[in-house]
């Protein structure tokens, strides 16, 4: 025993360099990966891709602590029965969301149809989008039009580009309304899946008036129709003919969604538009089919009417703390029939 103790006492003591070496290798690879703008993966370890906008590690953010017993809004519904958020002013922190989406380096596509005389609304929409829509993120503006020469030139921020997609016109505005879903579906397969991460689809006769950002990005997004967000389901203008694929019985329905502003991941938008355009003309055209689809395939996020409003017809009620996207006044007969 004494000899054993003497042997242990004489045994040299080593300091393991394994953890230190591993840490130094990780730090080295972080800086190499940062220079390449790519995430770094080691066995059992994943290091995040850092913000290409910041050029350094994510900043340490300081913001008010969420209060479990203090709801963000008490005057409106902020969560659907299937646990999808309903987005109102005061329900999100855009700084947190921006950091998360910038780290993912997302690109957003905005689709708009400027057919026939509707091309006159395009300049205002694009100019206000540059001021309020997805500021700080990369955006592709997909302009579907039968008049490419009439598409206006608008000064754009870096990382944002207009892409004109020439499509045939139509004799009736109803045909444009129905056919646009088929066109969006086709272009999702042809190019959108390869060019952007999310799609937002809006009418051209609108203008952005306040912030519209990454808080609206989710796999399947719908917007509450401004004319029906207070109404009972029996008042919704769903398609009521049983022979129509868009038919919704009077005892069914969650909300009435607007066909003028919807979106989601490209894959989800492709599924939605493909399902909606193969149908007979319904009471409210593509909007009727959109509502049928979203009854069966619930939105993962619902936008409040802040994101689609008509101040001229509806005023500015107190529940609307902001009006983010609003209708442009127009003469429907003049625009639609020429």
Coordinates of N, CA and C in Angstrom, one line a residue, residues 58-242:
X58 N -25.5 38.8 -33.0 CA -26.8 39.5 -32.6 C -26.6 40.4 -31.4
X59 N -27.2 41.6 -31.5 CA -27.1 42.5 -30.4 C -27.9 42.0 -29.2
X60 N -27.4 42.5 -28.0 CA -28.1 42.2 -26.8 C -29.3 43.1 -26.7
X61 N -30.5 42.6 -26.9 CA -31.7 43.4 -26.9 C -32.2 43.7 -25.5
X62 N -32.6 44.9 -25.3 CA -33.3 45.3 -24.1 C -34.7 45.8 -24.4
X63 N -35.7 45.1 -23.8 CA -37.1 45.5 -24.1 C -37.9 45.2 -22.8
X64 N -39.1 45.8 -22.7 CA -40.0 45.5 -21.6 C -40.3 44.1 -21.4
X65 N -40.3 43.6 -20.2 CA -40.7 42.2 -19.9 C -42.2 42.0 -20.2
X66 N -42.5 40.9 -20.9 CA -43.9 40.6 -21.1 C -44.6 40.2 -19.8
X67 N -45.8 40.7 -19.5 CA -46.5 40.4 -18.3 C -47.6 39.4 -18.5
X68 N -47.5 38.3 -17.8 CA -48.4 37.2 -18.0 C -49.8 37.6 -17.6
X69 N -49.9 38.5 -16.6 CA -51.3 38.9 -16.1 C -51.7 40.2 -16.6
X70 N -51.0 40.7 -17.6 CA -51.3 42.0 -18.2 C -51.4 41.8 -19.7
X71 N -52.6 41.6 -20.2 CA -52.8 41.3 -21.7 C -52.5 42.6 -22.5
X72 N -52.0 42.3 -23.7 CA -51.5 43.4 -24.6 C -52.7 44.3 -25.0
X73 N -53.9 43.7 -25.3 CA -55.1 44.4 -25.6 C -56.3 43.7 -24.9
X74 N -57.1 44.6 -24.3 CA -58.3 44.1 -23.7 C -59.6 44.3 -24.5
X75 N -59.5 45.1 -25.5 CA -60.7 45.5 -26.3 C -61.0 44.7 -27.5
X76 N -60.0 43.8 -27.9 CA -60.2 43.0 -29.1 C -59.7 41.6 -28.8
X77 N -60.2 40.7 -29.7 CA -59.7 39.3 -29.7 C -58.3 39.2 -30.3
X78 N -57.4 38.6 -29.5 CA -56.0 38.5 -30.0 C -55.6 37.1 -30.3
X79 N -56.5 36.1 -30.1 CA -56.1 34.7 -30.4 C -57.4 34.0 -30.8
X80 N -57.2 33.2 -31.9 CA -58.4 32.5 -32.5 C -58.6 31.2 -31.6
X81 N -59.7 30.6 -31.8 CA -59.9 29.3 -31.0 C -59.0 28.2 -31.4
X82 N -58.3 28.3 -32.5 CA -57.3 27.3 -32.9 C -55.9 27.8 -32.6
X83 N -55.8 28.9 -31.8 CA -54.5 29.4 -31.2 C -53.6 30.1 -32.3
X84 N -54.2 30.7 -33.3 CA -53.5 31.5 -34.2 C -53.6 33.0 -33.7
X85 N -52.5 33.7 -33.7 CA -52.6 35.1 -33.3 C -53.4 36.0 -34.2
X86 N -54.1 37.0 -33.6 CA -54.7 38.0 -34.4 C -53.9 39.3 -34.2
X87 N -53.4 39.8 -35.3 CA -52.4 40.9 -35.1 C -53.0 42.3 -35.1
X88 N -52.9 42.9 -34.0 CA -53.3 44.3 -33.8 C -52.1 45.1 -33.3
X89 N -52.2 46.4 -33.5 CA -51.2 47.3 -32.9 C -51.2 47.0 -31.3
X90 N -50.0 46.9 -30.8 CA -49.8 46.6 -29.4 C -49.6 45.1 -29.0
X91 N -49.8 44.3 -30.0 CA -49.7 42.8 -29.7 C -48.3 42.2 -30.1
X92 N -47.4 43.0 -30.6 CA -46.1 42.5 -31.0 C -45.0 43.5 -30.8
X93 N -43.8 43.0 -30.7 CA -42.6 43.9 -30.6 C -41.8 43.8 -31.9
X94 N -41.9 44.8 -32.8 CA -41.3 44.7 -34.1 C -39.8 44.5 -34.1
X95 N -39.1 45.1 -33.0 CA -37.7 45.0 -32.9 C -37.2 43.5 -32.7
X96 N -37.9 42.8 -31.9 CA -37.6 41.4 -31.7 C -37.9 40.6 -33.0
X97 N -39.0 40.8 -33.6 CA -39.3 40.1 -34.8 C -38.3 40.4 -36.0
X98 N -37.9 41.7 -36.1 CA -37.0 42.0 -37.1 C -35.6 41.3 -36.9
X99 N -35.2 41.2 -35.7 CA -33.9 40.5 -35.4 C -34.0 39.0 -35.8
X100 N -35.2 38.4 -35.5 CA -35.4 37.0 -35.8 C -35.4 36.7 -37.3
X101 N -36.1 37.6 -38.1 CA -36.2 37.4 -39.5 C -35.0 37.8 -40.3
X102 N -34.3 38.8 -39.8 CA -33.0 39.2 -40.4 C -32.0 38.1 -40.2
X103 N -32.0 37.4 -39.1 CA -31.1 36.3 -38.9 C -31.3 35.1 -39.9
X104 N -32.6 35.0 -40.4 CA -32.9 34.0 -41.4 C -32.7 34.5 -42.8
X105 N -32.4 35.8 -43.0 CA -32.1 36.4 -44.3 C -33.3 36.1 -45.3
X106 N -34.5 36.4 -44.8 CA -35.7 36.1 -45.7 C -35.8 37.2 -46.8
X107 N -36.4 36.7 -47.9 CA -36.9 37.6 -49.0 C -38.4 37.5 -49.1
X108 N -39.0 38.6 -49.3 CA -40.5 38.6 -49.3 C -40.9 39.1 -50.7
X109 N -41.9 38.4 -51.3 CA -42.5 38.8 -52.6 C -43.8 39.4 -52.4
X110 N -44.0 40.5 -53.1 CA -45.3 41.2 -53.0 C -45.9 41.1 -54.4
X111 N -47.1 40.4 -54.6 CA -47.7 40.3 -55.9 C -48.8 41.3 -56.0
X112 N -49.0 41.9 -57.2 CA -50.0 42.9 -57.4 C -50.4 42.8 -58.9
X113 N -51.7 42.9 -59.2 CA -52.2 42.8 -60.5 C -52.6 44.2 -61.0
X114 N -51.9 44.7 -62.0 CA -52.3 46.0 -62.6 C -52.8 45.8 -64.0
X115 N -54.0 45.3 -64.2 CA -54.6 45.0 -65.5 C -55.4 46.2 -66.0
X116 N -55.3 46.4 -67.3 CA -56.1 47.5 -67.9 C -55.8 48.8 -67.2
X117 N -56.9 49.6 -66.9 CA -56.6 50.9 -66.3 C -56.2 50.9 -64.9
X118 N -56.2 49.7 -64.3 CA -55.8 49.6 -62.9 C -54.3 49.9 -62.7
X119 N -53.6 50.0 -63.8 CA -52.1 50.3 -63.8 C -51.9 51.7 -63.2
X120 N -52.9 52.6 -63.3 CA -52.8 53.9 -62.8 C -52.5 54.0 -61.3
X121 N -52.9 52.9 -60.6 CA -52.7 52.8 -59.1 C -51.3 52.3 -58.7
X122 N -50.6 51.8 -59.6 CA -49.3 51.1 -59.3 C -48.3 52.0 -58.7
X123 N -48.1 53.2 -59.2 CA -47.1 54.2 -58.7 C -47.3 54.5 -57.2
X124 N -48.5 54.8 -56.8 CA -48.7 55.1 -55.4 C -48.5 53.9 -54.5
X125 N -48.9 52.8 -55.0 CA -48.7 51.5 -54.2 C -47.3 51.3 -54.0
X126 N -46.5 51.3 -55.0 CA -45.0 51.1 -54.9 C -44.3 52.1 -54.1
X127 N -44.6 53.4 -54.3 CA -44.0 54.4 -53.5 C -44.3 54.3 -52.0
X128 N -45.5 54.0 -51.7 CA -45.9 53.9 -50.2 C -45.3 52.6 -49.7
X129 N -45.2 51.5 -50.5 CA -44.6 50.3 -50.1 C -43.1 50.5 -49.7
X130 N -42.4 51.3 -50.5 CA -41.0 51.6 -50.2 C -40.9 52.4 -48.8
X131 N -41.9 53.1 -48.5 CA -41.9 53.8 -47.2 C -42.3 53.0 -46.0
X132 N -43.2 52.0 -46.2 CA -43.8 51.3 -45.1 C -43.7 49.8 -45.1
X133 N -43.5 49.2 -46.3 CA -43.6 47.7 -46.4 C -42.2 47.0 -46.2
X134 N -42.1 46.2 -45.2 CA -40.9 45.3 -45.0 C -39.6 46.1 -45.1
X135 N -39.6 47.3 -44.4 CA -38.4 48.1 -44.4 C -37.3 47.4 -43.8
X136 N -36.1 47.4 -44.4 CA -34.9 46.7 -43.9 C -34.8 45.2 -44.3
X137 N -35.7 44.8 -45.2 CA -35.7 43.4 -45.7 C -35.7 43.4 -47.2
X138 N -35.3 42.3 -47.8 CA -35.2 42.2 -49.2 C -36.7 41.9 -49.8
X139 N -37.0 42.6 -50.8 CA -38.4 42.5 -51.4 C -38.3 42.4 -52.9
X140 N -39.1 41.5 -53.4 CA -39.4 41.4 -54.9 C -40.8 41.9 -55.1
X141 N -40.9 42.9 -55.9 CA -42.3 43.4 -56.3 C -42.7 42.7 -57.6
X142 N -43.6 41.8 -57.6 CA -44.1 41.1 -58.8 C -45.3 41.8 -59.3
X143 N -45.1 42.4 -60.5 CA -46.2 43.2 -61.1 C -46.8 42.4 -62.3
X144 N -48.0 41.9 -62.1 CA -48.7 41.3 -63.2 C -49.4 42.3 -64.0
X145 N -49.2 42.4 -65.3 CA -49.9 43.5 -66.1 C -50.0 43.1 -67.5
X146 N -51.0 43.6 -68.2 CA -51.1 43.5 -69.7 C -50.5 44.7 -70.3
X147 N -50.0 45.7 -69.6 CA -49.4 46.9 -70.1 C -48.1 47.2 -69.5
X148 N -47.1 46.4 -69.9 CA -45.8 46.5 -69.2 C -45.1 47.9 -69.5
X149 N -45.4 48.5 -70.7 CA -44.8 49.8 -71.0 C -45.4 50.9 -70.1
X150 N -46.5 50.7 -69.4 CA -47.1 51.7 -68.6 C -46.7 51.5 -67.1
X151 N -45.9 50.5 -66.8 CA -45.4 50.4 -65.4 C -44.5 51.5 -65.1
X152 N -44.7 52.3 -64.0 CA -43.9 53.5 -63.7 C -42.6 53.1 -63.1
X153 N -41.6 54.0 -63.3 CA -40.3 53.8 -62.6 C -40.4 54.4 -61.2
X154 N -40.0 53.7 -60.2 CA -40.1 54.1 -58.8 C -38.7 53.9 -58.2
X155 N -38.2 54.9 -57.5 CA -36.9 54.7 -56.8 C -37.1 53.7 -55.7
X156 N -36.2 52.7 -55.7 CA -36.3 51.6 -54.7 C -35.1 51.6 -53.8
X157 N -35.2 51.1 -52.6 CA -34.1 50.9 -51.7 C -33.3 49.7 -52.1
X158 N -32.1 49.6 -51.6 CA -31.2 48.5 -51.9 C -31.8 47.2 -51.5
X159 N -31.6 46.1 -52.3 CA -32.2 44.8 -52.0 C -33.6 44.7 -52.3
X160 N -34.2 45.6 -53.1 CA -35.6 45.6 -53.5 C -35.7 45.8 -55.0
X161 N -36.5 45.0 -55.7 CA -36.5 45.1 -57.1 C -37.9 44.9 -57.7
X162 N -38.2 45.6 -58.8 CA -39.5 45.3 -59.5 C -39.3 44.3 -60.6
X163 N -40.3 43.4 -60.7 CA -40.2 42.3 -61.7 C -41.6 42.3 -62.4
X164 N -41.6 42.7 -63.7 CA -42.8 42.9 -64.4 C -43.1 41.5 -65.1
X165 N -44.3 41.0 -64.9 CA -44.7 39.8 -65.5 C -45.9 40.0 -66.4
X166 N -45.7 39.9 -67.7 CA -46.7 40.2 -68.7 C -47.7 39.1 -68.7
X167 N -49.0 39.4 -68.6 CA -50.1 38.5 -68.6 C -51.2 39.0 -69.5
X168 N -52.1 38.2 -70.0 CA -53.2 38.7 -70.9 C -54.2 39.5 -70.1
X169 N -54.8 40.4 -70.7 CA -55.9 41.1 -70.1 C -57.2 40.3 -70.0
X170 N -58.3 40.9 -69.6 CA -59.6 40.2 -69.6 C -60.7 41.2 -69.9
X171 N -61.8 40.7 -70.4 CA -62.9 41.5 -70.8 C -63.6 42.1 -69.5
X172 N -63.7 41.2 -68.5 CA -64.4 41.6 -67.3 C -63.5 41.6 -66.1
X173 N -63.7 42.5 -65.1 CA -62.9 42.6 -64.0 C -63.1 41.3 -63.1
X174 N -64.3 40.7 -63.2 CA -64.5 39.5 -62.5 C -63.6 38.4 -63.0
X175 N -63.3 38.4 -64.3 CA -62.4 37.4 -64.8 C -61.0 37.6 -64.3
X176 N -60.6 38.8 -64.2 CA -59.2 39.2 -63.7 C -59.2 38.6 -62.2
X177 N -60.2 38.9 -61.5 CA -60.3 38.5 -60.1 C -60.1 37.0 -59.9
X178 N -60.8 36.2 -60.8 CA -60.7 34.8 -60.7 C -59.4 34.2 -61.2
X179 N -58.9 34.8 -62.3 CA -57.8 34.2 -63.0 C -56.5 34.5 -62.2
X180 N -56.5 35.6 -61.4 CA -55.2 35.9 -60.7 C -54.7 34.8 -59.8
X181 N -55.7 34.1 -59.2 CA -55.2 33.0 -58.3 C -54.5 31.9 -59.1
X182 N -55.1 31.6 -60.3 CA -54.4 30.6 -61.1 C -53.0 31.0 -61.6
X183 N -52.9 32.3 -61.9 CA -51.6 32.9 -62.3 C -50.6 32.8 -61.1
X184 N -51.1 33.2 -59.9 CA -50.2 33.1 -58.8 C -49.7 31.7 -58.5
X185 N -50.6 30.8 -58.6 CA -50.3 29.3 -58.4 C -49.2 28.9 -59.4
X186 N -49.4 29.3 -60.7 CA -48.5 28.9 -61.8 C -47.1 29.5 -61.5
X187 N -47.1 30.7 -61.2 CA -45.8 31.4 -61.0 C -45.1 30.9 -59.7
X188 N -45.9 30.5 -58.7 CA -45.3 29.9 -57.5 C -44.4 28.7 -57.9
X189 N -44.9 27.8 -58.8 CA -44.1 26.7 -59.2 C -43.0 27.1 -60.2
X190 N -43.2 28.1 -61.1 CA -42.2 28.4 -62.0 C -41.0 29.2 -61.4
X191 N -41.3 30.1 -60.5 CA -40.2 30.9 -60.0 C -40.3 31.3 -58.5
X192 N -41.5 31.6 -58.0 CA -41.5 32.1 -56.6 C -40.9 31.2 -55.6
X193 N -41.1 29.9 -55.8 CA -40.5 28.9 -54.8 C -39.0 29.0 -54.8
X194 N -38.4 29.5 -55.9 CA -36.9 29.6 -56.0 C -36.4 31.0 -55.7
X195 N -37.3 32.0 -55.5 CA -36.8 33.4 -55.4 C -37.1 34.0 -54.1
X196 N -38.2 33.6 -53.4 CA -38.6 34.3 -52.2 C -39.0 33.2 -51.2
X197 N -39.1 33.7 -49.9 CA -39.5 32.8 -48.8 C -41.0 32.9 -48.5
X198 N -41.5 34.2 -48.6 CA -42.9 34.4 -48.3 C -43.5 35.3 -49.4
X199 N -44.8 35.1 -49.6 CA -45.6 35.9 -50.5 C -46.6 36.7 -49.8
X200 N -46.8 38.0 -50.2 CA -47.9 38.8 -49.8 C -48.7 39.2 -51.0
X201 N -50.0 38.9 -51.1 CA -50.8 39.2 -52.3 C -51.8 40.4 -51.9
X202 N -51.7 41.5 -52.6 CA -52.6 42.6 -52.4 C -53.2 43.2 -53.6
X203 N -54.3 43.9 -53.5 CA -54.9 44.6 -54.6 C -54.0 45.8 -54.9
X204 N -54.1 46.2 -56.2 CA -53.3 47.4 -56.6 C -53.9 48.7 -56.2
X205 N -55.2 48.8 -56.0 CA -55.8 50.1 -55.7 C -55.8 50.3 -54.2
X206 N -54.6 50.2 -53.6 CA -54.4 50.4 -52.2 C -53.1 51.2 -52.0
X207 N -53.0 51.7 -50.8 CA -51.7 52.4 -50.5 C -51.3 52.0 -49.1
X208 N -50.0 51.9 -48.8 CA -49.5 51.7 -47.5 C -49.5 53.0 -46.7
X209 N -50.0 53.0 -45.5 CA -50.1 54.3 -44.8 C -49.3 54.2 -43.5
X210 N -49.0 53.1 -43.0 CA -48.2 52.9 -41.8 C -47.4 51.6 -41.9
X211 N -46.7 51.3 -40.9 CA -45.8 50.1 -40.9 C -46.5 48.8 -41.2
X212 N -46.0 48.1 -42.2 CA -46.4 46.7 -42.4 C -45.1 45.9 -42.6
X213 N -44.8 45.0 -41.6 CA -43.5 44.4 -41.6 C -43.6 42.9 -41.3
X214 N -42.6 42.3 -40.8 CA -42.5 40.9 -40.7 C -43.4 40.3 -39.7
X215 N -44.1 41.1 -38.9 CA -45.2 40.6 -38.0 C -46.3 39.8 -38.8
X216 N -46.4 40.1 -40.1 CA -47.4 39.4 -40.9 C -46.9 38.1 -41.6
X217 N -45.7 37.7 -41.3 CA -45.1 36.6 -42.0 C -45.4 35.3 -41.2
X218 N -46.1 34.4 -41.8 CA -46.5 33.1 -41.2 C -46.9 32.2 -42.3
X219 N -46.9 30.9 -42.1 CA -47.2 30.0 -43.2 C -48.5 30.3 -44.0
X220 N -49.6 30.6 -43.3 CA -50.9 30.9 -44.0 C -51.6 32.1 -43.3
X221 N -51.6 33.2 -44.0 CA -52.1 34.4 -43.4 C -53.3 35.0 -44.1
X222 N -54.3 35.3 -43.3 CA -55.6 35.9 -43.8 C -55.8 37.2 -43.1
X223 N -56.7 38.1 -43.7 CA -57.0 39.4 -43.1 C -58.5 39.5 -42.9
X224 N -58.9 40.0 -41.7 CA -60.3 40.2 -41.4 C -60.8 41.3 -42.4
X225 N -61.9 41.0 -43.0 CA -62.6 42.0 -43.9 C -63.1 43.2 -43.1
X226 N -62.7 44.4 -43.5 CA -63.1 45.6 -42.7 C -64.6 45.7 -42.6
X227 N -65.4 45.2 -43.6 CA -66.8 45.4 -43.5 C -67.6 44.4 -42.7
X228 N -66.8 43.4 -42.2 CA -67.5 42.3 -41.5 C -66.9 41.9 -40.1
X229 N -65.9 42.6 -39.7 CA -65.2 42.1 -38.5 C -66.0 42.3 -37.2
X230 N -67.1 43.1 -37.3 CA -68.0 43.2 -36.1 C -69.2 42.3 -36.3
X231 N -69.4 41.7 -37.5 CA -70.7 41.0 -37.8 C -70.8 39.6 -37.3
X232 N -72.0 39.1 -37.2 CA -72.3 37.7 -36.9 C -72.2 36.9 -38.2
X233 N -71.9 35.7 -38.1 CA -71.7 34.9 -39.3 C -72.8 34.8 -40.3
X234 N -74.1 35.0 -39.8 CA -75.2 34.9 -40.6 C -75.2 36.1 -41.6
X235 N -74.5 37.2 -41.3 CA -74.4 38.4 -42.2 C -73.3 38.3 -43.2
X236 N -72.4 37.3 -43.0 CA -71.3 37.1 -44.0 C -71.8 36.8 -45.4
X237 N -71.1 37.4 -46.4 CA -71.5 37.2 -47.7 C -70.8 36.0 -48.3
X238 N -70.8 34.9 -47.6 CA -70.3 33.6 -48.1 C -71.1 33.2 -49.4
X239 N -70.5 32.3 -50.1 CA -71.2 31.6 -51.2 C -72.2 30.7 -50.6
X240 N -73.5 30.9 -50.9 CA -74.6 30.1 -50.3 C -75.2 29.0 -51.2
X241 N -74.8 29.0 -52.4 CA -75.3 28.0 -53.3 C -74.6 26.6 -53.1
X242 N -75.4 25.6 -52.8 CA -74.8 24.3 -52.4 C -74.0 23.7 -53.6

